[in-house]
Coordinates of C-alpha atoms and ligand atoms in Angstrom, one line a residue:
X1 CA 74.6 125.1 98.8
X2 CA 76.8 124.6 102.3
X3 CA 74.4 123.2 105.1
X4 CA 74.9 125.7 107.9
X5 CA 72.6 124.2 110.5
X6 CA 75.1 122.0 112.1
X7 CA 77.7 125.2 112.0
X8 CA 78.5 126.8 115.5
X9 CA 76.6 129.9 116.0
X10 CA 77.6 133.5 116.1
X11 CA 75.9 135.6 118.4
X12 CA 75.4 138.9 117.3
X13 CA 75.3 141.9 120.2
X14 CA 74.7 144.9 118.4
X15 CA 76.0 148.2 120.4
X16 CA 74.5 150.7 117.8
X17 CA 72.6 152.2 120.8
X18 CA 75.5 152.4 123.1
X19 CA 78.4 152.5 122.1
X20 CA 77.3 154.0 118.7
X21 CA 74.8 156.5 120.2
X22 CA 78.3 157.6 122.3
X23 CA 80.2 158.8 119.1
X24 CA 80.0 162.7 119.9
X25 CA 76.6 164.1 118.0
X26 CA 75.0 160.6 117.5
X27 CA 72.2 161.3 119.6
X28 CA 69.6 159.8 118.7
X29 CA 66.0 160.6 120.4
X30 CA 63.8 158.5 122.7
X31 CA 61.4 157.8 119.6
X32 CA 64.1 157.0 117.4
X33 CA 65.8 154.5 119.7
X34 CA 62.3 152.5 119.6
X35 CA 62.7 152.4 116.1
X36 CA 66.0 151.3 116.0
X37 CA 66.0 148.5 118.5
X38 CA 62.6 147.0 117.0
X39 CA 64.0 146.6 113.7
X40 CA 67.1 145.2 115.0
X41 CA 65.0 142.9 117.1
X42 CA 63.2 142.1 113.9
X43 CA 66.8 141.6 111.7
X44 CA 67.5 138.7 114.6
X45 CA 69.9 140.5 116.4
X46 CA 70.6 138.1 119.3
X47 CA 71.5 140.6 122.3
X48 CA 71.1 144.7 121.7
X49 CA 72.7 146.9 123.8
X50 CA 70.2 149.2 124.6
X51 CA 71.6 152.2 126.3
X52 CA 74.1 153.2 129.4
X53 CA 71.3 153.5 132.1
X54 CA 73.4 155.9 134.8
X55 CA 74.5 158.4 132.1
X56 CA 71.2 160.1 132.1
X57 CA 67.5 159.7 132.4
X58 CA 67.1 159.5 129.1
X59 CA 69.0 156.8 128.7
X60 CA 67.4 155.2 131.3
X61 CA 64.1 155.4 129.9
X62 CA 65.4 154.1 126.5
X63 CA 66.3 151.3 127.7
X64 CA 63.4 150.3 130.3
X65 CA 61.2 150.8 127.0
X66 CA 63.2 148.7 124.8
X67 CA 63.2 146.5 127.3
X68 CA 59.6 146.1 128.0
X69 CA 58.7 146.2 123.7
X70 CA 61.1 143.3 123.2
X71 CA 60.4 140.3 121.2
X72 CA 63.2 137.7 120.4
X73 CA 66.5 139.7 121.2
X74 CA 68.4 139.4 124.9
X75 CA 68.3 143.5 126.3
X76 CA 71.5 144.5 127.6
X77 CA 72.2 147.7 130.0
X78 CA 75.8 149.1 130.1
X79 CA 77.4 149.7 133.8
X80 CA 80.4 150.8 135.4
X81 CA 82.1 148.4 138.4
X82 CA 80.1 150.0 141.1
X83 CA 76.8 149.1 143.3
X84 CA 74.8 152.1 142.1
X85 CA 75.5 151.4 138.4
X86 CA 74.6 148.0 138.5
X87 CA 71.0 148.9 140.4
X88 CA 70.6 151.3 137.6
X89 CA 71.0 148.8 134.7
X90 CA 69.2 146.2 136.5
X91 CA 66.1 148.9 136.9
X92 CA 66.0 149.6 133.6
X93 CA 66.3 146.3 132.0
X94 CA 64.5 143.6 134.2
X95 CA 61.0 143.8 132.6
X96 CA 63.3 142.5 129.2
X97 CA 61.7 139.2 128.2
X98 CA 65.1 138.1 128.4
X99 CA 67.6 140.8 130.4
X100 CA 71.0 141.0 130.6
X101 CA 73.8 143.2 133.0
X102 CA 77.0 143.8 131.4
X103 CA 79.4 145.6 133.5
X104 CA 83.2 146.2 132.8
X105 CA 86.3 148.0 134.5
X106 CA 89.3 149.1 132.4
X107 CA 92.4 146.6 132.9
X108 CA 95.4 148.2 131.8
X109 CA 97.6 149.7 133.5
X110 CA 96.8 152.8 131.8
X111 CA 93.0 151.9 132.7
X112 CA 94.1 150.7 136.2
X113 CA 95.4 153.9 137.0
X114 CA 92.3 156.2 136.9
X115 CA 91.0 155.0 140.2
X116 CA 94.2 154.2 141.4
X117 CA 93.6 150.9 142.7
X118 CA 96.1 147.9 142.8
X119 CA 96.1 145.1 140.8
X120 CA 94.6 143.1 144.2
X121 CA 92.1 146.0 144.8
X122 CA 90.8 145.6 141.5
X123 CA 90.5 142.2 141.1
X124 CA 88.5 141.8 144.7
X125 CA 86.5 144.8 142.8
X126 CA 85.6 142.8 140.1
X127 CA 84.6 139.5 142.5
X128 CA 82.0 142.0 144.5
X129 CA 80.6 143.9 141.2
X130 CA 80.3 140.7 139.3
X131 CA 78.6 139.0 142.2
X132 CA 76.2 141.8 142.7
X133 CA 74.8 142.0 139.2
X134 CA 74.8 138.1 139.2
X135 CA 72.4 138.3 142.2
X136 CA 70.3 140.9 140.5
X137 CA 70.5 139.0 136.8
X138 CA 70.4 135.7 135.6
X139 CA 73.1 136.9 132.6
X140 CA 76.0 138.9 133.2
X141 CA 78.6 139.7 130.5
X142 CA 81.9 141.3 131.9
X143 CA 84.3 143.5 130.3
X144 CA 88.0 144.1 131.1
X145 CA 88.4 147.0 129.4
X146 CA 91.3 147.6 127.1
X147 CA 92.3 143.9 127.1
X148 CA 94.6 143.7 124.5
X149 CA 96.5 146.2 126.2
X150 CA 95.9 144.7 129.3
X151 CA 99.3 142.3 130.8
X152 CA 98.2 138.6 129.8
X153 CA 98.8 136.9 133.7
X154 CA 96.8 139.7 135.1
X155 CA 93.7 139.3 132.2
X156 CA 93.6 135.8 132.5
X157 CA 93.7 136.0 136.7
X158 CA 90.6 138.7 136.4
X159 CA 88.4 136.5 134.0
X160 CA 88.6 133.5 136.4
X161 CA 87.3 135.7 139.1
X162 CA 84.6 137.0 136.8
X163 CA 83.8 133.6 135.9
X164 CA 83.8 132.2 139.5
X165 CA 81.7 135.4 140.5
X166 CA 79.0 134.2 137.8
X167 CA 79.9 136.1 134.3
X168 CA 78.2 133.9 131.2
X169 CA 79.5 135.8 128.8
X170 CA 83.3 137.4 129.1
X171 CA 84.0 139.7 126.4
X172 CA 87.6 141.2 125.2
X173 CA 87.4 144.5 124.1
X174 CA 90.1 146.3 121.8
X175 CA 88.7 149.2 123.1
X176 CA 91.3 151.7 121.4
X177 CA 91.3 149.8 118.0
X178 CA 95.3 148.5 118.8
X179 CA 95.3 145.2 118.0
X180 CA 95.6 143.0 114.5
X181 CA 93.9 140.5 112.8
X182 CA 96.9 137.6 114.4
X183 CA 97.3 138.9 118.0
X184 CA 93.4 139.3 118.2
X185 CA 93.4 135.4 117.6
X186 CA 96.6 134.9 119.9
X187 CA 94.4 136.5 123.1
X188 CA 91.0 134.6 122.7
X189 CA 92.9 131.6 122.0
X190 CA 95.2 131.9 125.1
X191 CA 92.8 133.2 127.6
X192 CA 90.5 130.2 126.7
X193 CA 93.6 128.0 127.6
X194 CA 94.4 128.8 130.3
X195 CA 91.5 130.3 132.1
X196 CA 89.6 127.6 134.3
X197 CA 86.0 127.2 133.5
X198 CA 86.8 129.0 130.0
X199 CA 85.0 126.3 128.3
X200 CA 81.4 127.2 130.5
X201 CA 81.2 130.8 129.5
X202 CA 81.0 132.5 125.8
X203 CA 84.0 134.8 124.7
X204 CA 83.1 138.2 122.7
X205 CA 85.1 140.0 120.7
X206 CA 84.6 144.2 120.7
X207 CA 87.0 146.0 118.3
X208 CA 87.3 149.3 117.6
X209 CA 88.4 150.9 114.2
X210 CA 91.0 153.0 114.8
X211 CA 93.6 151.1 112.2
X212 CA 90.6 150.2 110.0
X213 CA 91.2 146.5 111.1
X214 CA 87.5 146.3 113.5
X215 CA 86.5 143.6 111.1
X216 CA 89.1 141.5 110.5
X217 CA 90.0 141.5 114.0
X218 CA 86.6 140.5 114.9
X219 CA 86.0 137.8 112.9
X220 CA 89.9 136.4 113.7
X221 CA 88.3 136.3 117.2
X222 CA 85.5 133.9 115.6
X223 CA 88.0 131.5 114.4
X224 CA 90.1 131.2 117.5
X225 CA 87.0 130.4 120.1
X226 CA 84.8 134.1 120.3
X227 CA 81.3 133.3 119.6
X228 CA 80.2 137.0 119.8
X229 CA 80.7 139.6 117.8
X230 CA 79.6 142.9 119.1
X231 CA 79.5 146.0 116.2
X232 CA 77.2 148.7 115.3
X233 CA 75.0 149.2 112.2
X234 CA 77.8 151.7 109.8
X235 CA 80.1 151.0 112.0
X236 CA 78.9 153.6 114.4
X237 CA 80.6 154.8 117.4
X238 CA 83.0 156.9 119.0
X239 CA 86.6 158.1 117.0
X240 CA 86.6 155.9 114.0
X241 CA 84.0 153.4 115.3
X242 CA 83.4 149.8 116.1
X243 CA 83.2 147.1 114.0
X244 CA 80.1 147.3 111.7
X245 CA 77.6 144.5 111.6
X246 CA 76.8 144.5 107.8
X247 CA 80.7 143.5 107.4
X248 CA 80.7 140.8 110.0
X249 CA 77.7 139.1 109.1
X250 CA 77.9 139.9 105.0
X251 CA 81.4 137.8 105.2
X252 CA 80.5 135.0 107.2
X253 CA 77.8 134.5 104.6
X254 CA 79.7 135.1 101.4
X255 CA 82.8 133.5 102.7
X256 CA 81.3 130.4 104.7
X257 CA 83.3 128.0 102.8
X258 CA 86.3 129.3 104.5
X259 CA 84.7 130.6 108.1
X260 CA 81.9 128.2 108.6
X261 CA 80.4 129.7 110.9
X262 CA 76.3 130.8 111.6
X263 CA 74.3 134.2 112.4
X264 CA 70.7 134.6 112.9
X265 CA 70.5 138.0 110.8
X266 CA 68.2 138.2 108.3
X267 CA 70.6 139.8 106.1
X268 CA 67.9 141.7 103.4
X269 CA 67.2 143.9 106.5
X270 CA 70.2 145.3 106.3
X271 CA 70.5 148.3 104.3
X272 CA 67.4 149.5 105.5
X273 CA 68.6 149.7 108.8
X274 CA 71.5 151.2 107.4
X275 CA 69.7 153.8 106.2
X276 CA 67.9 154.4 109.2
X277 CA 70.8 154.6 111.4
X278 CA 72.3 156.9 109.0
X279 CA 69.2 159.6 108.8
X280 CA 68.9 159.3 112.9
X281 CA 72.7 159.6 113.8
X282 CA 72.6 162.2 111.4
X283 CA 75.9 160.3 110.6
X284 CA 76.0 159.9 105.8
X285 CA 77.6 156.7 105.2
X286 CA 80.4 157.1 102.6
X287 CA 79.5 156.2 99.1
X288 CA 82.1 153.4 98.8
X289 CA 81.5 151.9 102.6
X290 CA 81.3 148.0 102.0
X291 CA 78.3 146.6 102.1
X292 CA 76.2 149.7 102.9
X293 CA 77.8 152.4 100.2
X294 CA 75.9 153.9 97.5
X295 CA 78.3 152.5 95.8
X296 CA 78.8 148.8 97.1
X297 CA 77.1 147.7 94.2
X298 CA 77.2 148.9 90.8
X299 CA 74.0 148.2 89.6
X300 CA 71.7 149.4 92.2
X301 CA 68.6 151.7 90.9
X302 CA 69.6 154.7 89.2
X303 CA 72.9 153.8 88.0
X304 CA 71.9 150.6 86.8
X305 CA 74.2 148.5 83.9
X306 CA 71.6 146.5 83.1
X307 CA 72.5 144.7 79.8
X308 CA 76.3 145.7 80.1
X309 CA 76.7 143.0 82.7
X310 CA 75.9 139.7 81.1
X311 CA 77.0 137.7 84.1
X312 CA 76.5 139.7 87.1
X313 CA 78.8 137.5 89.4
X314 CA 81.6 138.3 86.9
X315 CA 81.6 141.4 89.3
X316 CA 80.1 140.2 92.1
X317 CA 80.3 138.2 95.4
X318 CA 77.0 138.7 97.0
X319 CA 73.5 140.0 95.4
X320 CA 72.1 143.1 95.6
X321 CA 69.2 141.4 97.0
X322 CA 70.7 139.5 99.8
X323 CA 71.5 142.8 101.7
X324 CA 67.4 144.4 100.6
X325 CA 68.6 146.4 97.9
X326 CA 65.8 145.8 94.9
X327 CA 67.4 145.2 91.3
X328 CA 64.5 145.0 89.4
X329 CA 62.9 148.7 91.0
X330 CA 61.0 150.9 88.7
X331 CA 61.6 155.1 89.4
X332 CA 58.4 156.6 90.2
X333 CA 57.3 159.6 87.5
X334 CA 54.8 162.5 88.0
X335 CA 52.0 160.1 86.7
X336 CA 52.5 157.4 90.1
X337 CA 49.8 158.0 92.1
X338 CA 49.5 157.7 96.0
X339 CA 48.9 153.9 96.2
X340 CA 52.1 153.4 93.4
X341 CA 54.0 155.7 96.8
X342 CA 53.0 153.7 99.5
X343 CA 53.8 150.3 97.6
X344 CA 57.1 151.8 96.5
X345 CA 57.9 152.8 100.6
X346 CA 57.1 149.4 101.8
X347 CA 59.8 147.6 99.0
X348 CA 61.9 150.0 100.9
X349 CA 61.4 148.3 104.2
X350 CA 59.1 151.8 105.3
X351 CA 55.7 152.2 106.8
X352 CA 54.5 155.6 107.1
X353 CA 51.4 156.7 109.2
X354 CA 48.4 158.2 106.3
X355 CA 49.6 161.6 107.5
X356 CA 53.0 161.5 107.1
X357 CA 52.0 159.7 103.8
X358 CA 50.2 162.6 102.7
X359 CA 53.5 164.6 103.1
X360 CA 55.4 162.8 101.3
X361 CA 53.4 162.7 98.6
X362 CA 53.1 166.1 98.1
X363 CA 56.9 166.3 98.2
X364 CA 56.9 164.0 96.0
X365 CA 54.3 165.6 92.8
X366 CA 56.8 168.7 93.7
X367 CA 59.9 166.6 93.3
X368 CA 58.5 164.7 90.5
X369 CA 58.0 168.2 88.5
X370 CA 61.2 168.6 88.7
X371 CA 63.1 165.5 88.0
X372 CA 62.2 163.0 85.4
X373 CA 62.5 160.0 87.3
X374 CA 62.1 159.6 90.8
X375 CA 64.2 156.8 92.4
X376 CA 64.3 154.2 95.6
X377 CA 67.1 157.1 97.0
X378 CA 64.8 160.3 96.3
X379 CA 62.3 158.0 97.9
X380 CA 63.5 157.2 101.1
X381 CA 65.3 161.4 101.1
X382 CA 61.5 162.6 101.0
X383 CA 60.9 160.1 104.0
X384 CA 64.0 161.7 105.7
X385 CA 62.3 165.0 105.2
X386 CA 59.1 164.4 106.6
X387 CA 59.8 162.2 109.7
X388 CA 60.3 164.4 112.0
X389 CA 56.8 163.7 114.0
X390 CA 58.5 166.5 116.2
X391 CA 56.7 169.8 117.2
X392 CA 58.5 172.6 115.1
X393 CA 59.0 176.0 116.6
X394 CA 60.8 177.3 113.8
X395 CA 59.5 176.6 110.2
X396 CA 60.9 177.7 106.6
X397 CA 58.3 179.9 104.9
X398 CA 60.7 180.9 102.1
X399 CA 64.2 181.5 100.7
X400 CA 65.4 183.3 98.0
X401 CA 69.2 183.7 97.6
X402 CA 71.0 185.8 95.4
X403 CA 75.0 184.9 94.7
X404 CA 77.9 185.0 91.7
X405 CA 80.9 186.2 91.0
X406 CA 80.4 189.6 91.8
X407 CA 80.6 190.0 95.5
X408 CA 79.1 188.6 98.8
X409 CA 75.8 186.3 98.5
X410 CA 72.7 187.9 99.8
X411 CA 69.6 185.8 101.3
X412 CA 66.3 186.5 101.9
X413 CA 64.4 184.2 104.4
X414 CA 60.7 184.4 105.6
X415 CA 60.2 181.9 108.3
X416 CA 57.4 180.9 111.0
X417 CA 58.4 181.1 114.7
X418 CA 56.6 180.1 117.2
X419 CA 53.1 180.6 114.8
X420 CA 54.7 183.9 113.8
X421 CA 55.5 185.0 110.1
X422 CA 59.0 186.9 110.7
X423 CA 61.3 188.1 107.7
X424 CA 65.0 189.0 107.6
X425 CA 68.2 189.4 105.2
X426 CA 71.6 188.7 105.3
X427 CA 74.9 188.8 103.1
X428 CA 77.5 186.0 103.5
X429 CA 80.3 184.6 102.1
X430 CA 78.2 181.6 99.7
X431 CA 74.7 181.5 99.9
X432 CA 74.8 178.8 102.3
X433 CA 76.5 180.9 104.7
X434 CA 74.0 184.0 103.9
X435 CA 71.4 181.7 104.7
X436 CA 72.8 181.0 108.2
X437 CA 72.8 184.3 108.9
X438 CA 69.7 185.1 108.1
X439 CA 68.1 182.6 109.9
X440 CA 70.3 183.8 113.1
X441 CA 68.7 187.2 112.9
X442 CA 65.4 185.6 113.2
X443 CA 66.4 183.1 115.9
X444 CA 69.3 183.9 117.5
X445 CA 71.5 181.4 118.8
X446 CA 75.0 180.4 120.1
X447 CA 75.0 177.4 118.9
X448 CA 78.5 176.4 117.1
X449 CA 78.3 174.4 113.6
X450 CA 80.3 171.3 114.1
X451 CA 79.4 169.1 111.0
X452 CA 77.6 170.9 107.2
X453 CA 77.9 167.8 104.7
X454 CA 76.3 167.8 101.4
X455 CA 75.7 164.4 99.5
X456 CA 73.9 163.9 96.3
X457 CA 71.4 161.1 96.3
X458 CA 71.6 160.3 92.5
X459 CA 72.9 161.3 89.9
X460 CA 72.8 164.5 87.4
X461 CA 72.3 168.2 88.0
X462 CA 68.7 167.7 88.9
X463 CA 70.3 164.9 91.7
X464 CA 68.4 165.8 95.2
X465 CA 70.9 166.7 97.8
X466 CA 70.7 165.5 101.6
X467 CA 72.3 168.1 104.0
X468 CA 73.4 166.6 107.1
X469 CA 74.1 169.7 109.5
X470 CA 75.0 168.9 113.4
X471 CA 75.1 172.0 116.2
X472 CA 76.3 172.3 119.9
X473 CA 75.1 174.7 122.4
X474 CA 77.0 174.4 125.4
X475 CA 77.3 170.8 125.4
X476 CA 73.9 169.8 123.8
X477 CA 74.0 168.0 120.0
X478 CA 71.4 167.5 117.7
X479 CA 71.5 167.0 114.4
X480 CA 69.2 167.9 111.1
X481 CA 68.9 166.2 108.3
X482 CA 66.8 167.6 104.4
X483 CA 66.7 167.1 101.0
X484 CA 65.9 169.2 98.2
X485 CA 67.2 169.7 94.9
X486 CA 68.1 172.8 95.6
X487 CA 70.9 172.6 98.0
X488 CA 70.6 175.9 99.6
X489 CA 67.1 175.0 100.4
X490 CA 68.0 171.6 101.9
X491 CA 70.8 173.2 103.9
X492 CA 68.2 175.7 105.5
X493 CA 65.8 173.0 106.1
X494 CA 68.7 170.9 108.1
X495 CA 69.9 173.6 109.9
X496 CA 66.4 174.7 110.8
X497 CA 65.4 171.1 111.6
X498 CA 68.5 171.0 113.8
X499 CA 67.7 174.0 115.9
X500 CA 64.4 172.8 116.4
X501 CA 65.8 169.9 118.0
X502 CA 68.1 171.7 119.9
X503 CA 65.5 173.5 121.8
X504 CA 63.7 170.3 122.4
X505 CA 67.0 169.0 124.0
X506 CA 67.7 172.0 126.0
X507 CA 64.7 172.8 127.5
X508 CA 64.7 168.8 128.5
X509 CA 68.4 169.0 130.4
X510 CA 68.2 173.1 130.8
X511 CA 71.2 175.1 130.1
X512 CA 75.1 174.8 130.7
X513 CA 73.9 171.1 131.1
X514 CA 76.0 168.5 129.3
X515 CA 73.4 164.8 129.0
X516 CA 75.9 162.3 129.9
X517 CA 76.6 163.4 133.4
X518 CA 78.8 160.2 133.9
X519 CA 81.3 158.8 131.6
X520 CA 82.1 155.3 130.5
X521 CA 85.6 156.3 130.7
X522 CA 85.6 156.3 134.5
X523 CA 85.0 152.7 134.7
X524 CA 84.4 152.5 138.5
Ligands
KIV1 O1 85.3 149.7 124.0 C1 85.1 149.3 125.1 O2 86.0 148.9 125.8 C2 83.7 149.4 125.6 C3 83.4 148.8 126.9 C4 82.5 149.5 127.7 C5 83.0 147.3 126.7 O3 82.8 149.9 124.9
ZN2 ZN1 83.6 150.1 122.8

């Protein structure tokens, strides 16, 4: 067993709630940020980036409340190179036991020309905005945006000043995900020799996934000086996302012998936070992600190979346990009672209120009449299907759908709105589509379907589906998320669950309003 204690550390700055939350229908809402940033507090996350304070009120109030619940982790508040920006983050994150400011302008010369400033404009830019949120903060991290794409004289001459100005932590984003695995290396190792003072401030390294290399760029940046890695729980975030924490932290571990290096994440917190992230982003992980996938390991419950394995590291590098995945899990039947439930949820890293117990129990004598066995994955579905704690307008009362070969699929849907009992018809091409329909003659909407995906929790023909659906109404998102094993049924329950939300986000930023009024893109 290697001795990691005398290893250097690794901080981990997770950006789920930034950076993530920015991938376009991510949203997440106030209650589930809570959620998220206490158990990534609890995983020993050492810095969370809360939230982009400016971009809306919202956002602000995220953060101020992460803030002000923290426990262990440093709270961090996004901010552009200006005054008002700075005041905001400051605001929001100042009643963190331990707050920081990080604040960034894009270097490039693509980047540079946006506000059209020259090279000596910017850099006196980045003395004044670094010097103001040092003023305000004790810890400031800096970003020059696009880095790697960012001349190597000028990136080095900008991190002095940001150093001189009071920046403890400098971080080098691949902000487009351009760089690889060798020239990631090349940059933190040549800006930490030649930049004066290098050796007083921390280098981070914040890759993007664009040519699937986030990852190995990252932790390349590790072994030439970076000592933080900032990602996302899935690998969240905007176009193909940033680098994804479970990797990171999951190959440091398993492959210590080679990058001896330290975290402080309690890595069996890990795929329930997966999870999590997954159900709120309304964002399915693929079944063969690493670490995280359904399929990352063979054996977990309900496709177990028990007995075919002798040897499980024949296959293996790291245990199913060491990311909180349970081996040794029995399914739950129709006999399990309430308490066998409850038990069951908190193996899976869930506590659940009595009431929302209660739901899920009756979902799950219903599911259980159906399906023989009831596993961890139908488990934490019926969880899924019952959090939503949110008022709901519109409610399901029942569906009945008619479809085949013979021509167009006809639906029948009685639904609840607004305490009313309202029914209506429709024909459509499938019966998921008839269903739509349906449900738009009862509630009608513009609101444009920009994600419908289907995933099967287990296995068989009795599996349980989860039906991830995401709409936009003139610039709005929100996402739903069901499961059922019948999939028309889950489908309707997402969609309906999504609307609902929509007109809990609407009537909160009122129409033709888009929620991030500001950008991160215009980084002054
Ligand atoms: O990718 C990026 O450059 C960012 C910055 C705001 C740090 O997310
Ligand atoms: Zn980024």
């Amino acid at each position: 067993m290697t001795d990691t204690s005398k290893q250097d550390r690794v901080l981990i700055f997770d950006t789920t709630l930034r950076d993530g939350e920015q991938s376009p229908g991510a949203t997440m809402t106030h209650a589930e940020k809570l959620e998220i940033a206490e158990l990534l507090d609890d995983m020993g996350v050492d810095i969370i980036e809360a939230g982009f304070p400016i971009a809306s009120e919202g956002d602000f109030k995220a953060v101020a409340e992460i803030a002000q619940r923290s426990k262990n982790a440093r709270i961090c508040g996004l901010a552009r190179a200006n005054p008002q920006d700075i005041d905001r983050a400051w605001e929001a994150v100042k009643h963190a036991a331990k707050p920081r400011i990080h604040t960034f302008i894009g270097t490039s010369p693509l980047h540079r020309a946006i506000p059209n400033l020259s090279m000596d404009e910017m850099a006196e830019r980045i003395h004044e905005t670094v010097t103001h949120a040092r003023n305000l903060s004790p810890d400031v991290q800096w970003s020059p945006m696009d880095a790697t794409r960012t001349e190597h004289d000028y990136l080095c001459r900008v991190i002095e000043i940001a150093i001189k100005a009071g920046a403890g932590t400098i971080n080098i984003p691949d902000t487009v995900g351009y760089t690889a695995p060798g020239e990631s290396a090349d940059l933190i190792r040549m800006v930490i020799e030649r930049v004066p003072g290098a050796d007083e401030v921390i280098f981070a390294t914040h890759c993007h996934n664009d040519l699937g290399m986030a990852t190995a760029n990252s932790l390349a940046a590790v072994e030439a000086g970076a000592r933080q890695i900032e990602c996302t729980i899935n690998g969240l975030g905007e176009r193909a996302g940033n680098t994804a924490l479970e990797e990171v932290v999951m190959a440091l571990k398993v492959r210590n012998d080679i990058m001896p290096y330290r975290t402080g994440i309690d890595t069996t917190k890990i795929m329930h936070l997966s999870r999590r992230v997954s159900t709120v982003s309304g964002f399915p992980v693929q079944p063969n992600k690493a670490i995280v996938g359904k399929n990352a390991f063979a054996h977990e419950s309900g496709i177990h190979q028990d007995g075919v394995l002798k040897n499980a590291e024949t296959f293996e590098i790291m245990k199913p346990e060491d990311v909180g995945l349970s081996t040794n899990s029995l399914p739950l039947g129709k006999h399990s009672g309430r308490a066998a439930l409850r038990d069951k949820l908190r193996q899976l890293g869930t506590e659940v209120g009595d009431n929302q117990l209660k739901d899920i129990f009756v979902r799950f004598k219903e599911l259980a009449d159906r399906k023989k066995e009831v596993y961890d994955e139908d488990v934490l579905a019926l969880v899924t299907a019952t959090a939503d704690g949110e008022t709901n307008r519109l409610q399901l009362v029942n569906l009945k759908v008619v479809c085949g070969t013979g021509g167009p699929a006809e639906a029948v849907i009685e639904m609840e709105i607004d305490g009313e009992e309202t029914a209506a018809e429709s024909k459509g091409d499938g019966p998921v589509d008839a269903t739509f329909k349906a449900v738009r003659k009862l509630h009608p909407n513009k609101a444009r379907l920009q994600l419908y995906q289907v995933n099967a929790v287990t296995e068989g023909t009795d599996a349980q589906a989860t039906v991830s659906v995401r709409l936009e109404e003139d610039g709005v998102i929100a996402t739903g998320q069901s499961a059922n094993t019948d999939t028309v049924v889950a489908s309707a329950l997402a969609y309906i669950q999504a609307l609902n939300r929509l007109l809990v986000r609407r009537s909160k930023v009122g129409p033709g309003v888009d929620r991030r009024e500001v950008s991160y893109k215009d980084s002054v």
